[in-house]
């Protein structure tokens, strides 16, 4: 039986300047050796992780898990540039405007509001011509440690949301806890900055829809809680579309947390990714069970319409449904959609994992529910 101390030492070494390229090279070689086996093994449908899955879905599930596992071992950094780059005129800098918004738990001594970047899809918002349009504020996933709001990462989600809601989409890059001095409440500060930016463009809150995946949903839920707790500061948005929300961040401190869930074979999210995210996101001085950090078990009342989407074969399914139902019991307008054979976060990566048609159908249902229930 492997010695846990020895294993931890190897994993710690993998995060050093020398260890990262060595581990990365080994991971590429190992995955390249496994790939031919997967290509053959998953040919018969009965050998796939689920017999209803396509060949592509089976292969991509393994490749995604390998990529995320090894990325978490070396703790890859995602630098967040404020340069327009490929996004050109669609890129916008979002600066904190009203310091009074960042109060209470957001008034952190070391984590301060700062300028962040965002990308408009499919084109920049124009107050003169787009004022009657719906606007979606998109929160990308990535366990708080990877991802950004650029088109290469969030283009599929943004295009799907824009088409279904007939909307402009602003996908913003909140600070990642894998980078220095960016743990909680940095992402929530950035969410408030992005939301206030929309309001400053004279976009009515009744036309704003929040949407997110996984950890992005955690931040979006925290924003809704902040608005509910400080009703005099910010208006409620129309709706929130929450795809595979990660609501029990507290429990993910333990890498074995993922093993206690249903569907570990049909979900690509490795336990070490969740553990890395939880460890870096939660400050040492904070209560890991704080409702703003880990909303599971802490429902609240909001005027915002809530639409939840869970994959029937993802690990976060049960906790996501439990949280959604607890929010319904608070008197909120809630709908829960379970995509029966999907895994995690199809809005964000369904085009990669092979669930593009399911994603488009699901978000179409979200639009019908949200726009049909507009208050």
mmCIF file of C-alpha atoms in Angstrom:
data_model
loop_
_atom_site.group_PDB
_atom_site.id
_atom_site.type_symbol
_atom_site.label_atom_id
_atom_site.label_comp_id
_atom_site.label_asym_id
_atom_site.label_seq_id
_atom_site.Cartn_x
_atom_site.Cartn_y
_atom_site.Cartn_z
ATOM 1 C CA UNK A 1 0.000 0.000 0.000
ATOM 2 C CA UNK A 2 1.474 3.407 -0.967
ATOM 3 C CA UNK A 3 2.754 5.558 1.870
ATOM 4 C CA UNK A 4 0.523 8.699 1.990
ATOM 5 C CA UNK A 5 3.436 10.835 3.170
ATOM 6 C CA UNK A 6 5.605 9.744 0.244
ATOM 7 C CA UNK A 7 2.755 10.355 -2.191
ATOM 8 C CA UNK A 8 2.161 13.851 -0.794
ATOM 9 C CA UNK A 9 5.865 14.624 -1.096
ATOM 10 C CA UNK A 10 5.805 13.674 -4.785
ATOM 11 C CA UNK A 11 2.744 15.837 -5.394
ATOM 12 C CA UNK A 12 4.320 18.771 -3.550
ATOM 13 C CA UNK A 13 7.446 18.401 -5.686
ATOM 14 C CA UNK A 14 5.252 18.608 -8.809
ATOM 15 C CA UNK A 15 4.315 22.203 -7.937
ATOM 16 C CA UNK A 16 7.944 23.418 -7.870
ATOM 17 C CA UNK A 17 9.666 25.165 -10.780
ATOM 18 C CA UNK A 18 11.591 21.985 -11.625
ATOM 19 C CA UNK A 19 8.759 19.600 -10.852
ATOM 20 C CA UNK A 20 6.101 21.220 -13.040
ATOM 21 C CA UNK A 21 7.749 20.600 -16.441
ATOM 22 C CA UNK A 22 8.793 17.096 -15.385
ATOM 23 C CA UNK A 23 5.297 16.160 -14.247
ATOM 24 C CA UNK A 24 3.728 17.798 -17.301
ATOM 25 C CA UNK A 25 6.018 15.867 -19.654
ATOM 26 C CA UNK A 26 5.209 12.649 -17.856
ATOM 27 C CA UNK A 27 1.494 13.391 -17.959
ATOM 28 C CA UNK A 28 1.595 13.970 -21.721
ATOM 29 C CA UNK A 29 3.468 10.712 -22.275
ATOM 30 C CA UNK A 30 1.160 8.753 -19.977
ATOM 31 C CA UNK A 31 -2.016 10.115 -21.547
ATOM 32 C CA UNK A 32 -0.619 9.469 -25.043
ATOM 33 C CA UNK A 33 -0.040 5.842 -24.057
ATOM 34 C CA UNK A 34 -3.540 5.495 -22.600
ATOM 35 C CA UNK A 35 -5.322 7.096 -25.553
ATOM 36 C CA UNK A 36 -4.980 4.146 -28.002
ATOM 37 C CA UNK A 37 -6.364 1.850 -25.292
ATOM 38 C CA UNK A 38 -9.370 4.138 -24.737
ATOM 39 C CA UNK A 39 -9.954 4.389 -28.496
ATOM 40 C CA UNK A 40 -10.238 0.613 -28.709
ATOM 41 C CA UNK A 41 -11.839 -0.133 -25.362
ATOM 42 C CA UNK A 42 -14.783 2.238 -25.805
ATOM 43 C CA UNK A 43 -15.741 1.011 -29.280
ATOM 44 C CA UNK A 44 -18.471 -1.320 -27.886
ATOM 45 C CA UNK A 45 -21.215 0.802 -26.233
ATOM 46 C CA UNK A 46 -21.523 -1.672 -23.354
ATOM 47 C CA UNK A 47 -17.925 -0.924 -22.277
ATOM 48 C CA UNK A 48 -18.421 2.835 -22.114
ATOM 49 C CA UNK A 49 -18.914 4.627 -18.815
ATOM 50 C CA UNK A 50 -22.626 4.597 -19.674
ATOM 51 C CA UNK A 51 -24.157 2.538 -22.499
ATOM 52 C CA UNK A 52 -26.200 5.534 -23.685
ATOM 53 C CA UNK A 53 -23.048 7.565 -24.291
ATOM 54 C CA UNK A 54 -21.580 8.158 -27.719
ATOM 55 C CA UNK A 55 -18.051 7.125 -28.542
ATOM 56 C CA UNK A 56 -16.929 10.754 -28.400
ATOM 57 C CA UNK A 57 -18.504 11.323 -25.004
ATOM 58 C CA UNK A 58 -16.716 8.291 -23.573
ATOM 59 C CA UNK A 59 -13.307 9.344 -24.913
ATOM 60 C CA UNK A 60 -13.632 13.005 -23.935
ATOM 61 C CA UNK A 61 -14.658 12.114 -20.391
ATOM 62 C CA UNK A 62 -11.314 10.358 -19.878
ATOM 63 C CA UNK A 63 -9.288 13.070 -21.611
ATOM 64 C CA UNK A 64 -10.957 15.830 -19.578
ATOM 65 C CA UNK A 65 -10.358 13.963 -16.322
ATOM 66 C CA UNK A 66 -6.694 13.412 -17.178
ATOM 67 C CA UNK A 67 -6.192 17.050 -18.161
ATOM 68 C CA UNK A 68 -7.836 18.400 -15.018
ATOM 69 C CA UNK A 69 -6.119 15.916 -12.724
ATOM 70 C CA UNK A 70 -2.632 16.744 -13.966
ATOM 71 C CA UNK A 71 -3.379 20.478 -14.128
ATOM 72 C CA UNK A 72 -4.360 20.270 -10.462
ATOM 73 C CA UNK A 73 -1.254 18.332 -9.482
ATOM 74 C CA UNK A 74 1.062 21.014 -10.900
ATOM 75 C CA UNK A 75 -1.355 23.779 -9.846
ATOM 76 C CA UNK A 76 -1.248 25.492 -13.202
ATOM 77 C CA UNK A 77 -1.566 29.284 -13.106
ATOM 78 C CA UNK A 78 -3.914 31.213 -15.384
ATOM 79 C CA UNK A 79 -2.688 34.804 -15.808
ATOM 80 C CA UNK A 80 -5.540 37.242 -16.351
ATOM 81 C CA UNK A 81 -4.470 39.916 -18.820
ATOM 82 C CA UNK A 82 -6.159 43.282 -19.215
ATOM 83 C CA UNK A 83 -5.051 43.543 -22.843
ATOM 84 C CA UNK A 84 -7.763 43.184 -25.548
ATOM 85 C CA UNK A 85 -5.815 40.517 -27.504
ATOM 86 C CA UNK A 86 -8.014 38.451 -29.849
ATOM 87 C CA UNK A 87 -11.213 39.886 -28.368
ATOM 88 C CA UNK A 88 -10.328 43.336 -29.772
ATOM 89 C CA UNK A 89 -13.263 45.765 -29.516
ATOM 90 C CA UNK A 90 -15.358 43.202 -27.620
ATOM 91 C CA UNK A 91 -13.000 43.369 -24.649
ATOM 92 C CA UNK A 92 -13.806 45.821 -21.869
ATOM 93 C CA UNK A 93 -12.137 46.800 -18.622
ATOM 94 C CA UNK A 94 -14.460 46.798 -15.632
ATOM 95 C CA UNK A 95 -13.403 49.111 -12.817
ATOM 96 C CA UNK A 96 -14.921 49.424 -9.331
ATOM 97 C CA UNK A 97 -16.880 52.676 -9.223
ATOM 98 C CA UNK A 98 -18.736 52.810 -5.933
ATOM 99 C CA UNK A 99 -16.538 51.862 -2.968
ATOM 100 C CA UNK A 100 -19.588 51.824 -0.695
ATOM 101 C CA UNK A 101 -20.764 48.603 -2.376
ATOM 102 C CA UNK A 102 -17.883 46.589 -0.952
ATOM 103 C CA UNK A 103 -19.021 46.451 2.641
ATOM 104 C CA UNK A 104 -19.366 43.840 5.339
ATOM 105 C CA UNK A 105 -17.513 40.664 4.463
ATOM 106 C CA UNK A 106 -16.336 42.347 1.232
ATOM 107 C CA UNK A 107 -14.390 45.000 3.147
ATOM 108 C CA UNK A 108 -11.313 42.813 3.430
ATOM 109 C CA UNK A 109 -8.077 44.294 4.746
ATOM 110 C CA UNK A 110 -5.911 42.618 2.097
ATOM 111 C CA UNK A 111 -8.268 41.717 -0.766
ATOM 112 C CA UNK A 112 -9.379 44.943 -2.448
ATOM 113 C CA UNK A 113 -11.664 45.553 -5.458
ATOM 114 C CA UNK A 114 -9.655 45.968 -8.639
ATOM 115 C CA UNK A 115 -9.982 46.361 -12.403
ATOM 116 C CA UNK A 116 -10.982 43.156 -14.192
ATOM 117 C CA UNK A 117 -11.576 42.194 -17.802
ATOM 118 C CA UNK A 118 -14.693 41.119 -19.650
ATOM 119 C CA UNK A 119 -15.712 40.122 -23.163
ATOM 120 C CA UNK A 120 -18.944 41.026 -24.930
ATOM 121 C CA UNK A 121 -20.627 38.462 -27.165
ATOM 122 C CA UNK A 122 -21.450 38.511 -30.020
ATOM 123 C CA UNK A 123 -20.558 42.225 -30.242
ATOM 124 C CA UNK A 124 -20.052 45.132 -27.843
ATOM 125 C CA UNK A 125 -23.104 46.452 -26.017
ATOM 126 C CA UNK A 126 -24.340 49.833 -27.235
ATOM 127 C CA UNK A 127 -26.689 51.756 -24.902
ATOM 128 C CA UNK A 128 -28.137 53.633 -27.872
ATOM 129 C CA UNK A 129 -29.192 50.541 -29.852
ATOM 130 C CA UNK A 130 -29.306 47.645 -27.374
ATOM 131 C CA UNK A 131 -31.161 49.139 -24.421
ATOM 132 C CA UNK A 132 -34.226 46.935 -24.984
ATOM 133 C CA UNK A 133 -32.203 43.701 -25.185
ATOM 134 C CA UNK A 134 -31.720 41.129 -22.484
ATOM 135 C CA UNK A 135 -28.175 41.003 -21.121
ATOM 136 C CA UNK A 136 -26.555 37.903 -19.643
ATOM 137 C CA UNK A 137 -23.695 38.193 -17.152
ATOM 138 C CA UNK A 138 -21.736 34.941 -17.419
ATOM 139 C CA UNK A 139 -19.667 33.385 -14.606
ATOM 140 C CA UNK A 140 -17.270 30.740 -15.957
ATOM 141 C CA UNK A 141 -16.477 27.549 -14.047
ATOM 142 C CA UNK A 142 -13.136 26.042 -13.084
ATOM 143 C CA UNK A 143 -13.185 25.353 -9.311
ATOM 144 C CA UNK A 144 -12.118 28.997 -8.683
ATOM 145 C CA UNK A 145 -8.606 28.176 -9.948
ATOM 146 C CA UNK A 146 -8.777 27.885 -13.753
ATOM 147 C CA UNK A 147 -10.733 29.524 -16.548
ATOM 148 C CA UNK A 148 -11.406 33.069 -17.726
ATOM 149 C CA UNK A 149 -14.000 35.103 -19.592
ATOM 150 C CA UNK A 150 -12.234 35.114 -22.972
ATOM 151 C CA UNK A 151 -13.804 33.713 -26.131
ATOM 152 C CA UNK A 152 -11.518 30.666 -26.271
ATOM 153 C CA UNK A 153 -12.882 29.500 -22.913
ATOM 154 C CA UNK A 154 -16.442 30.826 -22.762
ATOM 155 C CA UNK A 155 -17.330 31.264 -26.427
ATOM 156 C CA UNK A 156 -19.630 28.225 -26.571
ATOM 157 C CA UNK A 157 -21.538 29.161 -23.425
ATOM 158 C CA UNK A 158 -21.850 32.778 -24.520
ATOM 159 C CA UNK A 159 -23.077 31.868 -28.007
ATOM 160 C CA UNK A 160 -25.633 29.422 -26.591
ATOM 161 C CA UNK A 161 -26.940 31.963 -24.075
ATOM 162 C CA UNK A 162 -27.002 34.775 -26.639
ATOM 163 C CA UNK A 163 -29.050 32.699 -29.073
ATOM 164 C CA UNK A 164 -31.524 31.268 -26.550
ATOM 165 C CA UNK A 165 -32.153 34.515 -24.666
ATOM 166 C CA UNK A 166 -31.796 36.815 -27.696
ATOM 167 C CA UNK A 167 -29.258 38.634 -25.569
ATOM 168 C CA UNK A 168 -25.910 40.313 -25.393
ATOM 169 C CA UNK A 169 -23.557 38.380 -23.104
ATOM 170 C CA UNK A 170 -20.811 39.812 -20.910
ATOM 171 C CA UNK A 171 -18.410 37.078 -19.803
ATOM 172 C CA UNK A 172 -16.072 38.414 -17.141
ATOM 173 C CA UNK A 173 -12.802 37.141 -15.682
ATOM 174 C CA UNK A 174 -13.063 37.144 -11.905
ATOM 175 C CA UNK A 175 -9.844 36.721 -9.965
ATOM 176 C CA UNK A 176 -8.717 33.106 -9.560
ATOM 177 C CA UNK A 177 -7.676 31.787 -6.173
ATOM 178 C CA UNK A 178 -4.748 29.992 -7.833
ATOM 179 C CA UNK A 179 -3.155 33.419 -8.253
ATOM 180 C CA UNK A 180 -1.615 35.392 -5.364
ATOM 181 C CA UNK A 181 -3.892 37.436 -3.082
ATOM 182 C CA UNK A 182 -7.041 36.308 -4.896
ATOM 183 C CA UNK A 183 -8.922 34.128 -2.432
ATOM 184 C CA UNK A 184 -12.434 34.896 -1.190
ATOM 185 C CA UNK A 185 -13.901 37.543 -1.317
ATOM 186 C CA UNK A 186 -12.031 38.560 -4.508
ATOM 187 C CA UNK A 187 -14.370 36.750 -6.924
ATOM 188 C CA UNK A 188 -17.458 38.155 -5.206
ATOM 189 C CA UNK A 189 -15.998 41.673 -5.304
ATOM 190 C CA UNK A 190 -15.425 41.180 -9.035
ATOM 191 C CA UNK A 191 -18.994 39.924 -9.529
ATOM 192 C CA UNK A 192 -20.303 43.107 -7.932
ATOM 193 C CA UNK A 193 -17.987 45.179 -10.129
ATOM 194 C CA UNK A 194 -19.271 43.430 -13.271
ATOM 195 C CA UNK A 195 -22.931 43.691 -12.225
ATOM 196 C CA UNK A 196 -22.578 47.364 -11.347
ATOM 197 C CA UNK A 197 -20.922 47.932 -14.727
ATOM 198 C CA UNK A 198 -24.097 46.701 -16.434
ATOM 199 C CA UNK A 199 -26.244 48.974 -14.291
ATOM 200 C CA UNK A 200 -23.932 51.897 -15.121
ATOM 201 C CA UNK A 201 -24.676 51.228 -18.811
ATOM 202 C CA UNK A 202 -28.321 52.028 -17.953
ATOM 203 C CA UNK A 203 -29.311 48.380 -18.358
ATOM 204 C CA UNK A 204 -32.400 47.738 -16.286
ATOM 205 C CA UNK A 205 -31.955 44.953 -13.726
ATOM 206 C CA UNK A 206 -35.182 43.401 -15.021
ATOM 207 C CA UNK A 207 -33.321 42.711 -18.275
ATOM 208 C CA UNK A 208 -30.250 41.144 -16.632
ATOM 209 C CA UNK A 209 -29.801 37.380 -16.335
ATOM 210 C CA UNK A 210 -26.937 35.805 -14.410
ATOM 211 C CA UNK A 211 -25.620 32.525 -15.793
ATOM 212 C CA UNK A 212 -22.804 30.284 -14.669
ATOM 213 C CA UNK A 213 -21.201 26.884 -14.450
ATOM 214 C CA UNK A 214 -19.947 24.987 -11.409
ATOM 215 C CA UNK A 215 -17.832 27.334 -9.244
ATOM 216 C CA UNK A 216 -19.112 30.236 -11.330
ATOM 217 C CA UNK A 217 -22.570 29.389 -9.965
ATOM 218 C CA UNK A 218 -21.148 29.554 -6.438
ATOM 219 C CA UNK A 219 -20.039 33.128 -7.099
ATOM 220 C CA UNK A 220 -23.351 34.002 -8.770
ATOM 221 C CA UNK A 221 -25.299 32.596 -5.796
ATOM 222 C CA UNK A 222 -23.089 34.637 -3.450
ATOM 223 C CA UNK A 223 -23.906 37.751 -5.479
ATOM 224 C CA UNK A 224 -27.634 37.026 -5.185
ATOM 225 C CA UNK A 225 -27.242 36.516 -1.431
ATOM 226 C CA UNK A 226 -25.357 39.808 -1.111
ATOM 227 C CA UNK A 227 -28.114 41.612 -3.024
ATOM 228 C CA UNK A 228 -30.768 39.993 -0.809
ATOM 229 C CA UNK A 229 -28.837 40.944 2.347
ATOM 230 C CA UNK A 230 -28.263 44.526 1.145
ATOM 231 C CA UNK A 231 -31.448 45.404 -0.692
ATOM 232 C CA UNK A 232 -30.749 49.114 -0.544
ATOM 233 C CA UNK A 233 -27.510 48.745 -2.524
ATOM 234 C CA UNK A 234 -28.318 46.802 -5.682
ATOM 235 C CA UNK A 235 -31.492 45.684 -7.490
ATOM 236 C CA UNK A 236 -32.262 42.009 -8.048
ATOM 237 C CA UNK A 237 -31.543 40.711 -11.570
ATOM 238 C CA UNK A 238 -34.360 39.039 -13.483
ATOM 239 C CA UNK A 239 -33.001 35.495 -13.296
ATOM 240 C CA UNK A 240 -30.079 33.171 -12.690
ATOM 241 C CA UNK A 241 -29.316 30.171 -14.907
ATOM 242 C CA UNK A 242 -27.203 27.820 -12.792
ATOM 243 C CA UNK A 243 -25.523 24.908 -14.547
ATOM 244 C CA UNK A 244 -24.073 22.242 -12.223
ATOM 245 C CA UNK A 245 -23.705 24.543 -9.204
ATOM 246 C CA UNK A 246 -20.932 23.629 -6.772
ATOM 247 C CA UNK A 247 -22.741 24.298 -3.502
ATOM 248 C CA UNK A 248 -20.740 22.255 -0.974
ATOM 249 C CA UNK A 249 -17.301 23.822 -1.267
ATOM 250 C CA UNK A 250 -16.606 23.187 2.415
ATOM 251 C CA UNK A 251 -16.691 19.388 2.006
ATOM 252 C CA UNK A 252 -14.291 19.437 -0.945
ATOM 253 C CA UNK A 253 -11.277 20.165 1.256
ATOM 254 C CA UNK A 254 -10.821 16.399 1.287
ATOM 255 C CA UNK A 255 -9.692 14.993 -2.123
ATOM 256 C CA UNK A 256 -11.625 11.806 -1.275
ATOM 257 C CA UNK A 257 -14.829 13.871 -1.228
ATOM 258 C CA UNK A 258 -15.452 13.030 -4.881
ATOM 259 C CA UNK A 259 -15.343 9.304 -4.155
ATOM 260 C CA UNK A 260 -18.353 9.534 -1.849
ATOM 261 C CA UNK A 261 -20.614 10.801 -4.627
ATOM 262 C CA UNK A 262 -22.698 8.915 -7.115
ATOM 263 C CA UNK A 263 -21.416 8.762 -10.684
ATOM 264 C CA UNK A 264 -17.621 9.061 -10.222
ATOM 265 C CA UNK A 265 -17.056 6.997 -13.394
ATOM 266 C CA UNK A 266 -19.294 9.182 -15.541
ATOM 267 C CA UNK A 267 -17.945 12.524 -14.358
ATOM 268 C CA UNK A 268 -14.632 13.987 -15.436
ATOM 269 C CA UNK A 269 -14.055 16.204 -12.363
ATOM 270 C CA UNK A 270 -11.191 14.796 -10.248
ATOM 271 C CA UNK A 271 -11.186 15.154 -6.483
ATOM 272 C CA UNK A 272 -7.835 16.937 -6.450
ATOM 273 C CA UNK A 273 -9.264 19.779 -8.578
ATOM 274 C CA UNK A 274 -12.053 20.398 -6.077
ATOM 275 C CA UNK A 275 -9.639 20.113 -3.146
ATOM 276 C CA UNK A 276 -7.216 22.581 -4.761
ATOM 277 C CA UNK A 277 -10.049 25.010 -5.406
ATOM 278 C CA UNK A 278 -11.459 24.762 -1.877
ATOM 279 C CA UNK A 279 -8.018 25.046 -0.238
ATOM 280 C CA UNK A 280 -7.003 28.175 -2.140
ATOM 281 C CA UNK A 281 -10.411 29.874 -2.290
ATOM 282 C CA UNK A 282 -11.205 29.772 1.429
ATOM 283 C CA UNK A 283 -9.018 32.151 3.511
ATOM 284 C CA UNK A 284 -7.404 30.781 6.659
ATOM 285 C CA UNK A 285 -9.367 33.209 8.832
ATOM 286 C CA UNK A 286 -12.748 32.412 7.241
ATOM 287 C CA UNK A 287 -15.368 29.873 8.234
ATOM 288 C CA UNK A 288 -15.375 27.332 5.412
ATOM 289 C CA UNK A 289 -19.081 26.720 6.023
ATOM 290 C CA UNK A 290 -19.937 30.419 5.585
ATOM 291 C CA UNK A 291 -23.072 30.670 3.377
ATOM 292 C CA UNK A 292 -21.259 33.046 1.012
ATOM 293 C CA UNK A 293 -18.571 30.408 0.462
ATOM 294 C CA UNK A 294 -20.533 27.155 0.688
ATOM 295 C CA UNK A 295 -24.272 27.756 0.187
ATOM 296 C CA UNK A 296 -25.408 24.159 0.717
ATOM 297 C CA UNK A 297 -27.750 24.078 3.691
ATOM 298 C CA UNK A 298 -28.168 27.860 3.678
ATOM 299 C CA UNK A 299 -31.169 28.794 1.481
ATOM 300 C CA UNK A 300 -32.366 32.393 1.298
ATOM 301 C CA UNK A 301 -35.150 34.455 -0.232
ATOM 302 C CA UNK A 302 -34.532 36.275 -3.511
ATOM 303 C CA UNK A 303 -36.719 38.038 -6.045
ATOM 304 C CA UNK A 304 -34.636 36.484 -8.833
ATOM 305 C CA UNK A 305 -36.030 33.592 -10.904
ATOM 306 C CA UNK A 306 -33.798 30.524 -10.458
ATOM 307 C CA UNK A 307 -33.259 27.848 -13.130
ATOM 308 C CA UNK A 308 -31.012 24.930 -12.240
ATOM 309 C CA UNK A 309 -29.499 22.419 -14.648
ATOM 310 C CA UNK A 310 -27.828 19.250 -13.366
ATOM 311 C CA UNK A 311 -26.331 16.384 -15.299
ATOM 312 C CA UNK A 312 -27.977 13.098 -14.417
ATOM 313 C CA UNK A 313 -24.563 11.423 -14.445
ATOM 314 C CA UNK A 314 -22.538 14.088 -12.629
ATOM 315 C CA UNK A 315 -21.243 13.901 -9.066
ATOM 316 C CA UNK A 316 -22.747 17.218 -7.968
ATOM 317 C CA UNK A 317 -26.267 16.228 -9.029
ATOM 318 C CA UNK A 318 -27.758 15.331 -5.646
ATOM 319 C CA UNK A 319 -26.332 18.297 -3.724
ATOM 320 C CA UNK A 320 -27.388 20.642 -6.506
ATOM 321 C CA UNK A 321 -30.955 19.329 -6.453
ATOM 322 C CA UNK A 322 -31.048 19.509 -2.649
ATOM 323 C CA UNK A 323 -29.989 23.152 -2.726
ATOM 324 C CA UNK A 324 -32.476 24.017 -5.467
ATOM 325 C CA UNK A 325 -35.321 22.419 -3.540
ATOM 326 C CA UNK A 326 -34.289 24.230 -0.348
ATOM 327 C CA UNK A 327 -34.458 27.504 -2.297
ATOM 328 C CA UNK A 328 -37.939 26.556 -3.546
ATOM 329 C CA UNK A 329 -39.063 26.024 0.040
ATOM 330 C CA UNK A 330 -38.044 29.613 0.792
ATOM 331 C CA UNK A 331 -40.760 30.748 -1.599
ATOM 332 C CA UNK A 332 -38.506 31.412 -4.589
ATOM 333 C CA UNK A 333 -39.429 30.817 -8.228
ATOM 334 C CA UNK A 334 -37.386 27.705 -9.035
ATOM 335 C CA UNK A 335 -37.187 25.151 -11.815
ATOM 336 C CA UNK A 336 -34.828 22.170 -11.834
ATOM 337 C CA UNK A 337 -33.863 20.470 -15.082
ATOM 338 C CA UNK A 338 -31.903 17.213 -15.032
ATOM 339 C CA UNK A 339 -30.281 16.266 -18.326
ATOM 340 C CA UNK A 340 -30.402 12.483 -17.829
ATOM 341 C CA UNK A 341 -27.193 11.272 -19.487
ATOM 342 C CA UNK A 342 -25.040 14.389 -19.151
ATOM 343 C CA UNK A 343 -22.078 14.915 -16.850
ATOM 344 C CA UNK A 344 -20.763 18.129 -15.308
ATOM 345 C CA UNK A 345 -21.195 21.722 -16.522
ATOM 346 C CA UNK A 346 -22.549 21.165 -20.014
ATOM 347 C CA UNK A 347 -23.168 24.881 -20.515
ATOM 348 C CA UNK A 348 -19.459 25.585 -20.196
ATOM 349 C CA UNK A 349 -17.923 22.575 -21.935
ATOM 350 C CA UNK A 350 -20.733 20.651 -23.630
ATOM 351 C CA UNK A 351 -19.167 21.397 -27.008
ATOM 352 C CA UNK A 352 -15.988 19.647 -25.833
ATOM 353 C CA UNK A 353 -17.500 16.732 -23.927
ATOM 354 C CA UNK A 354 -19.970 15.867 -26.681
ATOM 355 C CA UNK A 355 -23.163 17.271 -25.167
ATOM 356 C CA UNK A 356 -23.700 20.238 -27.484
ATOM 357 C CA UNK A 357 -27.258 19.306 -28.592
ATOM 358 C CA UNK A 358 -28.280 18.592 -24.991
ATOM 359 C CA UNK A 359 -26.881 21.953 -23.903
ATOM 360 C CA UNK A 360 -28.698 23.907 -26.578
ATOM 361 C CA UNK A 361 -31.967 22.132 -25.762
ATOM 362 C CA UNK A 362 -31.552 22.708 -22.019
ATOM 363 C CA UNK A 363 -30.731 26.414 -22.326
ATOM 364 C CA UNK A 364 -33.664 26.792 -24.691
ATOM 365 C CA UNK A 365 -35.865 25.448 -21.885
ATOM 366 C CA UNK A 366 -34.224 27.874 -19.462
ATOM 367 C CA UNK A 367 -35.090 30.795 -21.728
ATOM 368 C CA UNK A 368 -38.713 29.666 -21.974
ATOM 369 C CA UNK A 369 -39.001 29.420 -18.183
ATOM 370 C CA UNK A 370 -37.212 32.687 -17.421
ATOM 371 C CA UNK A 371 -38.731 34.892 -20.101
ATOM 372 C CA UNK A 372 -42.148 33.334 -19.625
ATOM 373 C CA UNK A 373 -41.982 34.172 -15.922
ATOM 374 C CA UNK A 374 -40.632 37.700 -16.335
ATOM 375 C CA UNK A 375 -41.993 39.853 -13.522
#
